[in-house]
Coordinates of C-alpha atoms and ligand atoms in Angstrom, one line a residue:
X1 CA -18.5 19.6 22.0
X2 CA -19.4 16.1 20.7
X3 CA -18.4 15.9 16.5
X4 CA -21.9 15.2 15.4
X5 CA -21.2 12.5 13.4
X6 CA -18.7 9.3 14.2
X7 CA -14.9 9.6 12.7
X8 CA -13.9 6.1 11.8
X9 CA -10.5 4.8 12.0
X10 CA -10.8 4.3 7.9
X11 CA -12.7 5.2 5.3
X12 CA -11.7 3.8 1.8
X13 CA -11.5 6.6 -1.4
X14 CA -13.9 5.1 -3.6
X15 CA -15.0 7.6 -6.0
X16 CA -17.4 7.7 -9.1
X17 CA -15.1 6.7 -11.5
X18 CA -14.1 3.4 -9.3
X19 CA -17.5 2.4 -9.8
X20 CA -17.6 3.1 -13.4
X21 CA -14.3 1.2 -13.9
X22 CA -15.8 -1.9 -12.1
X23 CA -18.9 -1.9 -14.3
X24 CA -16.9 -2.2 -17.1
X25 CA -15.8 -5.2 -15.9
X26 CA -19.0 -6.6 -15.5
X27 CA -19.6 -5.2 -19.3
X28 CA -16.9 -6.6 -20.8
X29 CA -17.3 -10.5 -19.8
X30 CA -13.9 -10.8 -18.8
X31 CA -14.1 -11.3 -15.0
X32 CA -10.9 -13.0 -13.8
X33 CA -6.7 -12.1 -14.4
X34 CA -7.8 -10.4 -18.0
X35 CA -7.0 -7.0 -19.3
X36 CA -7.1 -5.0 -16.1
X37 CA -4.9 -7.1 -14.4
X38 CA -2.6 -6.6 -16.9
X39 CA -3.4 -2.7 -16.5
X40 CA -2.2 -2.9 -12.8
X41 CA 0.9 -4.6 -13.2
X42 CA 2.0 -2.4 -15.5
X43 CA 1.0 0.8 -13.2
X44 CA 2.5 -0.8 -10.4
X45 CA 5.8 -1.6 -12.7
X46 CA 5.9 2.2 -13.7
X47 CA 5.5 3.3 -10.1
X48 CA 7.7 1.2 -8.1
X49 CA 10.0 0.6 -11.3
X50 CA 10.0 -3.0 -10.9
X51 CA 10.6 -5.3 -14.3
X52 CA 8.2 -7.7 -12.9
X53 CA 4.9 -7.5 -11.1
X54 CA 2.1 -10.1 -10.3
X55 CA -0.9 -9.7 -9.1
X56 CA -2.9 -11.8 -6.6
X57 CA -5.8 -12.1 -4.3
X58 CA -4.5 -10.5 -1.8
X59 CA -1.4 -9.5 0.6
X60 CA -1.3 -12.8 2.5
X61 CA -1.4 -14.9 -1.0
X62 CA 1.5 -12.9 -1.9
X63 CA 3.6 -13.2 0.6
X64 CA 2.8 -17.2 0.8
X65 CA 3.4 -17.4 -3.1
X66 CA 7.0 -15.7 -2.6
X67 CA 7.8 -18.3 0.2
X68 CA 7.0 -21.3 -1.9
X69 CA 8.4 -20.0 -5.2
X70 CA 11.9 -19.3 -2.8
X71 CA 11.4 -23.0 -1.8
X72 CA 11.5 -22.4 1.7
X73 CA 9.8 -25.3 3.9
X74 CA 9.8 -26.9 6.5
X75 CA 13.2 -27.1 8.4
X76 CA 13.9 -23.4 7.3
X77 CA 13.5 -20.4 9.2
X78 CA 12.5 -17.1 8.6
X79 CA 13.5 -14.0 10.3
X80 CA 10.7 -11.2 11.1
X81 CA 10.1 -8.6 13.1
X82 CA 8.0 -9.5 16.0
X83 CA 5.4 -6.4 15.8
X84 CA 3.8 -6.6 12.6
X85 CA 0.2 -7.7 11.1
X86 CA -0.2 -11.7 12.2
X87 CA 0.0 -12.5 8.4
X88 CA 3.6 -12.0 8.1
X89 CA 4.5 -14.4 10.5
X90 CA 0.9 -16.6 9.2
X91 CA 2.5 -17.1 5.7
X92 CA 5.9 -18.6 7.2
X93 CA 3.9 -21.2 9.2
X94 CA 1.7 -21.9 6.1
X95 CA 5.0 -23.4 4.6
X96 CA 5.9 -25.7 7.1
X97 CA 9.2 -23.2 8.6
X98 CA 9.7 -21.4 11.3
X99 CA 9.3 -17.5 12.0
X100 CA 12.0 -16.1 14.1
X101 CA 11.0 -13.0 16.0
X102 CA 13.5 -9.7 16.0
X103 CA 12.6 -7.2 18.6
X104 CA 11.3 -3.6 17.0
X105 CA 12.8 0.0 16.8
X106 CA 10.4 2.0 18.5
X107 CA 11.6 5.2 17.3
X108 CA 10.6 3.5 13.3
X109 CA 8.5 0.1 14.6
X110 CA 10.5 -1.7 12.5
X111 CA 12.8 -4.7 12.8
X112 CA 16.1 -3.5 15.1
X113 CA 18.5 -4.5 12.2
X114 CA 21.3 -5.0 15.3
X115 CA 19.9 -7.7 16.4
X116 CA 18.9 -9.5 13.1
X117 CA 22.7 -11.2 12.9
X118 CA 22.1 -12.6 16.4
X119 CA 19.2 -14.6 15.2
X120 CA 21.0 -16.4 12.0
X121 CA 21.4 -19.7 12.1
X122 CA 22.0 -22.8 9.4
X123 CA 18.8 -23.2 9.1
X124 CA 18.2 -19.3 8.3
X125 CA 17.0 -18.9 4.3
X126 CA 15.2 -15.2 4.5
X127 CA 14.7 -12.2 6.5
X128 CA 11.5 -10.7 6.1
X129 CA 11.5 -7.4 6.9
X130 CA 8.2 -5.7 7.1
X131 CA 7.7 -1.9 6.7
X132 CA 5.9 -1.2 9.0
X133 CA 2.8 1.6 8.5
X134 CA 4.4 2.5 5.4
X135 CA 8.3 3.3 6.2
X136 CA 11.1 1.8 5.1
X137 CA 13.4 -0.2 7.1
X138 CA 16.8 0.1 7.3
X139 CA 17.4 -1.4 4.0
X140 CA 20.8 -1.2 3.1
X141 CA 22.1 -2.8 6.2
X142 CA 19.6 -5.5 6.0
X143 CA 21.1 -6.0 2.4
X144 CA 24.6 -6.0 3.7
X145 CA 23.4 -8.9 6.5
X146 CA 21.3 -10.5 3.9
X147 CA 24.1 -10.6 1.5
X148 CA 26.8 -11.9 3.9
X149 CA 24.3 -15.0 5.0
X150 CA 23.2 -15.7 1.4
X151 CA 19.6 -14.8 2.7
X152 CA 16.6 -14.4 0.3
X153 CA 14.9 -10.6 1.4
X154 CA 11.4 -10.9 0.7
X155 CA 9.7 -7.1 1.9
X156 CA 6.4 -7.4 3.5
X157 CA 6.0 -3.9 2.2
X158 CA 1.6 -4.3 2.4
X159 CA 1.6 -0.9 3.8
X160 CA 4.1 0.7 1.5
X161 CA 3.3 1.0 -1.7
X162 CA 4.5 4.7 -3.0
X163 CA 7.4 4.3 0.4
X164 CA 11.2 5.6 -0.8
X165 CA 14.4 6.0 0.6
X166 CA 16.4 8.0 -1.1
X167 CA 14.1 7.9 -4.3
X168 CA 14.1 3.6 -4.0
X169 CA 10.5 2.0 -4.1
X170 CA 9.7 0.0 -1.1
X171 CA 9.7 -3.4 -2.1
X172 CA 12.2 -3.2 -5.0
X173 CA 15.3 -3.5 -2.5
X174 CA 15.2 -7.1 -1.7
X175 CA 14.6 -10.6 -3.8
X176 CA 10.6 -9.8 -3.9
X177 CA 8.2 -7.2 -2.6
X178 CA 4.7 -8.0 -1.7
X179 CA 1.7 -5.5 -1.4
X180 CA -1.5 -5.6 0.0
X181 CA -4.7 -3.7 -1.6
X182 CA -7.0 -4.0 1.7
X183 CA -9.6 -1.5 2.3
X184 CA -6.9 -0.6 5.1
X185 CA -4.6 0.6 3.3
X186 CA -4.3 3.6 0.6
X187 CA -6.0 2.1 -2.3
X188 CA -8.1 -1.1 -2.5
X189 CA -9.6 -4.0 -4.0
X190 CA -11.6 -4.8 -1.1
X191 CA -9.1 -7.7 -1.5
X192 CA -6.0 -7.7 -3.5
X193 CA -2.1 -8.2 -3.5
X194 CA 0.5 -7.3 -6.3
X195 CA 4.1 -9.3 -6.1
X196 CA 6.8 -7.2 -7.3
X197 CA 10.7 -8.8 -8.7
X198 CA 14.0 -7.6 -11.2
X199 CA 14.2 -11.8 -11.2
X200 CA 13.0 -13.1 -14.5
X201 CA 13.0 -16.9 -13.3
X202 CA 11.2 -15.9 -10.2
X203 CA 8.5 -14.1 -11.9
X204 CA 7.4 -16.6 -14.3
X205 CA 7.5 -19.3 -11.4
X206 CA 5.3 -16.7 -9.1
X207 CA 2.8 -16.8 -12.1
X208 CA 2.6 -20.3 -12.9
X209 CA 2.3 -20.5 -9.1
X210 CA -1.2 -18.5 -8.9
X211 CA -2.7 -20.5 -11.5
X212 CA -2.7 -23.9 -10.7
X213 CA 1.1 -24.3 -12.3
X214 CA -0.2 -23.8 -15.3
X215 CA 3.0 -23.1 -18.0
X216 CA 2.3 -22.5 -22.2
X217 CA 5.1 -24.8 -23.4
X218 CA 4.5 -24.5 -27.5
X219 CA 1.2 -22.9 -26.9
X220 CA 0.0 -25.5 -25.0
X221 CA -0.7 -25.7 -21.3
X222 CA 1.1 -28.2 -19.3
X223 CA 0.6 -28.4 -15.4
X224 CA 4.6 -28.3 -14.1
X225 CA 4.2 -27.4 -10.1
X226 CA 1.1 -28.0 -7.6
X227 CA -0.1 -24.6 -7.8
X228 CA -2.4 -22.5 -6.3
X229 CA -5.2 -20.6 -7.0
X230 CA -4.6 -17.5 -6.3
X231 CA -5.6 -15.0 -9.2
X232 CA -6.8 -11.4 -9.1
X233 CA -10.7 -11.2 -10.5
X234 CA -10.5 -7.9 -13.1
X235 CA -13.0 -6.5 -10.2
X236 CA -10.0 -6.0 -7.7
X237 CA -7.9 -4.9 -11.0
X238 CA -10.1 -2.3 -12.5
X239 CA -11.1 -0.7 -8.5
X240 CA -6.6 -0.7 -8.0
X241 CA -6.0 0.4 -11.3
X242 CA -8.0 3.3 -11.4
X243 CA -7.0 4.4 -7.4
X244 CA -3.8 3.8 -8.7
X245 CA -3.7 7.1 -10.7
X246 CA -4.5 9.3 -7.5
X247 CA -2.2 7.3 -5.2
X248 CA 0.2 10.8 -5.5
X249 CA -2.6 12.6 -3.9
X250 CA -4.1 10.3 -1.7
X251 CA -0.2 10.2 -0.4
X252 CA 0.2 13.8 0.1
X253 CA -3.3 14.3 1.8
X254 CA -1.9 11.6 4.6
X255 CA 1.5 13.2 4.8
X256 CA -0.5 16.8 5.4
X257 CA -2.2 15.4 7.7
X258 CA 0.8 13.9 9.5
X259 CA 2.2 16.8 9.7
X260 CA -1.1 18.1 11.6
X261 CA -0.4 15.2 13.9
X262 CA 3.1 16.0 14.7
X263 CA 2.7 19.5 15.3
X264 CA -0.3 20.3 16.9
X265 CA -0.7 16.9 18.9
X266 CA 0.5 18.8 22.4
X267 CA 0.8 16.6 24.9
X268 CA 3.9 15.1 26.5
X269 CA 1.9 11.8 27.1
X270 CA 2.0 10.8 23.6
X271 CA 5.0 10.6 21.1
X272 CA 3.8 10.8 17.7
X273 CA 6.0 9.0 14.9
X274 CA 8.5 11.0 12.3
X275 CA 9.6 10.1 9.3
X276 CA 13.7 10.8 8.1
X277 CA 14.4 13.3 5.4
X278 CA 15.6 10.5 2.9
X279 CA 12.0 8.4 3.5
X280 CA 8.9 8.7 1.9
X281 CA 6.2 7.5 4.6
X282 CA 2.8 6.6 3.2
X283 CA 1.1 6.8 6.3
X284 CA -1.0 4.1 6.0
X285 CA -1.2 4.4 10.1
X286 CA -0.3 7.3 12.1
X287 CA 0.8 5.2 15.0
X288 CA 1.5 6.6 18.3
X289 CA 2.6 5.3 21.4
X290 CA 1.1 6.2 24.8
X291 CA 3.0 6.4 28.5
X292 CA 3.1 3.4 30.3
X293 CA 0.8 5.5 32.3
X294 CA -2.3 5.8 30.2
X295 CA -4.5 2.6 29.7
X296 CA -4.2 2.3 25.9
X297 CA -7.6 0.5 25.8
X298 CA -9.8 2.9 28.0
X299 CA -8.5 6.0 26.2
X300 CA -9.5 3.9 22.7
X301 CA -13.0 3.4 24.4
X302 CA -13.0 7.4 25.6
X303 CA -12.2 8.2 21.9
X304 CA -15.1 6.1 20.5
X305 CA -17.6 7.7 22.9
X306 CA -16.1 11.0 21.2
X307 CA -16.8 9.4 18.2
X308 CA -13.4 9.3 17.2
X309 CA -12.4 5.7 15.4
X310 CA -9.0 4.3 16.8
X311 CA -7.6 0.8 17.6
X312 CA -4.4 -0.9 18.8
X313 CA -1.7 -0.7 15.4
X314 CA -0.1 -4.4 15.0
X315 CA 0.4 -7.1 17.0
X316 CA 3.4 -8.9 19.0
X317 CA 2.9 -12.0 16.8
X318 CA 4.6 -14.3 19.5
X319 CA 2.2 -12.9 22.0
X320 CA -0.5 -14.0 20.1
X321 CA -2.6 -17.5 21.2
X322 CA -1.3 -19.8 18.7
X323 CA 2.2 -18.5 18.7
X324 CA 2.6 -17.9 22.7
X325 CA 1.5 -21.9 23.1
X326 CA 3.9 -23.0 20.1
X327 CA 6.8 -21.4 21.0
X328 CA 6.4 -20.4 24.2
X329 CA 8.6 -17.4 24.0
X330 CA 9.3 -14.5 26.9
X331 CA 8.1 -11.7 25.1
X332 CA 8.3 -9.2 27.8
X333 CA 12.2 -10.4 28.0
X334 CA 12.9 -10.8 24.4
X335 CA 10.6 -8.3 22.7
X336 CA 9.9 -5.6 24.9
X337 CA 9.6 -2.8 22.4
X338 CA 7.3 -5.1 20.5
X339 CA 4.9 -5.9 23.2
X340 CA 5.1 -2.1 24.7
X341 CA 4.1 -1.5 21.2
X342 CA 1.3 -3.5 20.8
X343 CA 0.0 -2.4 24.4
X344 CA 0.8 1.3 24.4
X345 CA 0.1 1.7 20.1
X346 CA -2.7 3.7 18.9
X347 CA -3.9 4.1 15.0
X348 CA -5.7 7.6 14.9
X349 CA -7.4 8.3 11.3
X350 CA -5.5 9.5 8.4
X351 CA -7.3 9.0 5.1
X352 CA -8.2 11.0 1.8
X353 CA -11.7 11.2 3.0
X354 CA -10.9 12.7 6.7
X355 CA -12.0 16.5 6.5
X356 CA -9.8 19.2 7.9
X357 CA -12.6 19.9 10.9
X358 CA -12.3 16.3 11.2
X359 CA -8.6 16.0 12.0
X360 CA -9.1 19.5 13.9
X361 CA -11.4 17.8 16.1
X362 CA -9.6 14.8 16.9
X363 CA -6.0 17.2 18.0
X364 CA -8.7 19.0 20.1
X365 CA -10.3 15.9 21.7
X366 CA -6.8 14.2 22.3
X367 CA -5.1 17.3 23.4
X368 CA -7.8 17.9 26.2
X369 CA -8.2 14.3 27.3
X370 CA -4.3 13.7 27.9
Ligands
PLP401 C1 -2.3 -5.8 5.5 C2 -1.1 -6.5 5.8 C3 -0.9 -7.8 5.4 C4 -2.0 -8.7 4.8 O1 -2.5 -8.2 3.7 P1 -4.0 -8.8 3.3 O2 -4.2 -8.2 1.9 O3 -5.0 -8.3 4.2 O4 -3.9 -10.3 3.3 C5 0.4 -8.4 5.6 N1 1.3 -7.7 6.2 C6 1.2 -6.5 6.7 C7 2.3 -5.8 7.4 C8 -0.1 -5.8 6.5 O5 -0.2 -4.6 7.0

């Protein structure tokens, strides 16, 4: 049995009331970092219980804006895990420093915090750690490390937004958090990023930042830094915002499903992720890994002829083109878990839309096919 209709890898929730919200927007005049901008920093304050947030066009922008209002530049390094989305380690090289890979857990895909020490040097300034698919890395060590080095943390925590450990928001642990509102992950702008900091200093500098370097000294606007322009339009606000309010539910659907996952997915070719007790995962990818056995890209093909969406997770950045010729780094030697990763990763779908015969199907079709 074929499903009679194809299962993509993601669908995003957009519902009746998303489009109403937008056409507000368009009503009310007020197109670009207005009221509904407003609206959503304040929601994603309240969730994450951040003092600060700041929105942005999206998850790349954020996580540029947070390097340059650090002041990290050229000369400085960076540490990151070396299996994440290519924008983590795209933002780094957009300043003029240097990313410096760390090898992945592959029982959490995110950076091996053992190794993170090894890879300090003077030139260190942040680690990065990304968490990855919507889990939180080992944060408190990484504090501990960060704290001894006098490291900035900035969290590439795009995936995570609604991610705990012990009852902690993902991106609250370090310096500044940065989300990502892609239609890939569990609510969306189409485009869109929110910056999240407790630093009061930082936050105004991240805002004058996104617009131009704009600052109101006496009510007037003087031009203080070479900013950027990298505002939220009240489009991407009002579509966030008003996601924003079923995020709970979108969150338990994709943890229900999980569960599905790891319990009915049968075969011993396949280890399917798990999340601690003291971690909230948002799920925005069930990843799991095949055997070294199973051609990762044939199966993806034999899936989508099943009309079943499903792709490779996230890269091994050094792997990639532009990284492998710069650096010219061993990857098998120094990142194997990263490159197995990237070769033996699968993304199988997990969204608010998927219907239970959906995810029934796919178990079924995986199940027999392994
Ligand atoms: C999605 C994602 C980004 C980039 O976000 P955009 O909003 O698409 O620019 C960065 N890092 C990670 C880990 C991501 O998953």
């Amino acid at each position: 049995m074929i499903f009679p209709k194809y299962i993509p890898l993601m669908v995003p929730d957009i519902q009746e009331s998303d489009i109403e919200a937008l056409v507000d927007v368009l009503r009310s005049g007020k197109l670009v970092q207005g009221l509904k901008v407003e609206e959503l920093e304040i929601g994603i304050c309240k969730l994450t219980g951040s003092k600060h947030a700041i929105a942005v066009s999206n998850g790349t922008a954020s996580l540029h804006l947070a390097l340059v209002a650090l002041g990290i530049g050229k000369g400085d390094e960076v540490i990151i895990p070396a299996f994440s989305y290519i924008a983590t380690a795209n933002a780094i090289e957009l300043v003029g420093a240097t990313p410096i890979f760390v090898d992945i857990d592959l029982a959490t895909f995110n950076i091996n915090k053992s190794v993170i020490e090894k890879a300090i040097t003077t030139r260190t300034k942040a680690i990065m750690p990304v968490h990855e698919f919507g889990l939180v890395s080992e944060m408190n060590e990484i504090l501990a490390i960060a704290k001894k080095h006098q490291l900035f943390i900035i969290e590439d925590a795009a995936c995570a937004l609604g991610a705990t450990e012990n009852e902690k928001h993902a991106g609250t642990f370090g310096d500044v958090g940065s989300f990502s509102f892609h239609p890939r992950k569990a609510i969306t702008g189409g485009e869109g990023g929110v910056l999240v900091t407790d630093n009061e200093e930082l936050a105004a500098k991240l805002r004058i930042l996104r617009n131009h370097g704009i600052e109101i000294q006496n009510g007037k606007m003087e031009f203080v830094l070479p900013g950027f322009n990298y505002r939220m339009t009240d489009f991407q606000a009002a579509l966030i915002s008003n996601q924003l309010k079923r995020l709970p539910q979108i969150l338990e659907t994709k943890s229900k499903y999980a569960a599905r996952y790891q319990n009915d997915l049968k075969s011993d070719k396949i280890s399917v992720p798990r999340a601690p007790m003291n971690k909230k995962h948002t799920w925005q990818t069930f990843h799991v890994l095949l055997n070294a056995s199973i051609n990762r890209d044939a199966f993806v093909s034999l899936l989508n002829q099943n009309n079943i969406g499903s792709n490779y997770g996230a890269q091994c950045i050094p792997y990639q083109q532009f990284y492998k010729n710069k650096y010219r780094l061993n990857c098998g030697e120094l990142f194997p878990n990263s490159l197995f990763a990237y070769n033996q990763g699968l993304a199988l779908p997990i969204y608010e839309k998927l219907s239970l015969p959906e995810i029934e199907y796919i178990i079924e079709k995986i199940n027999a096919e392994l």
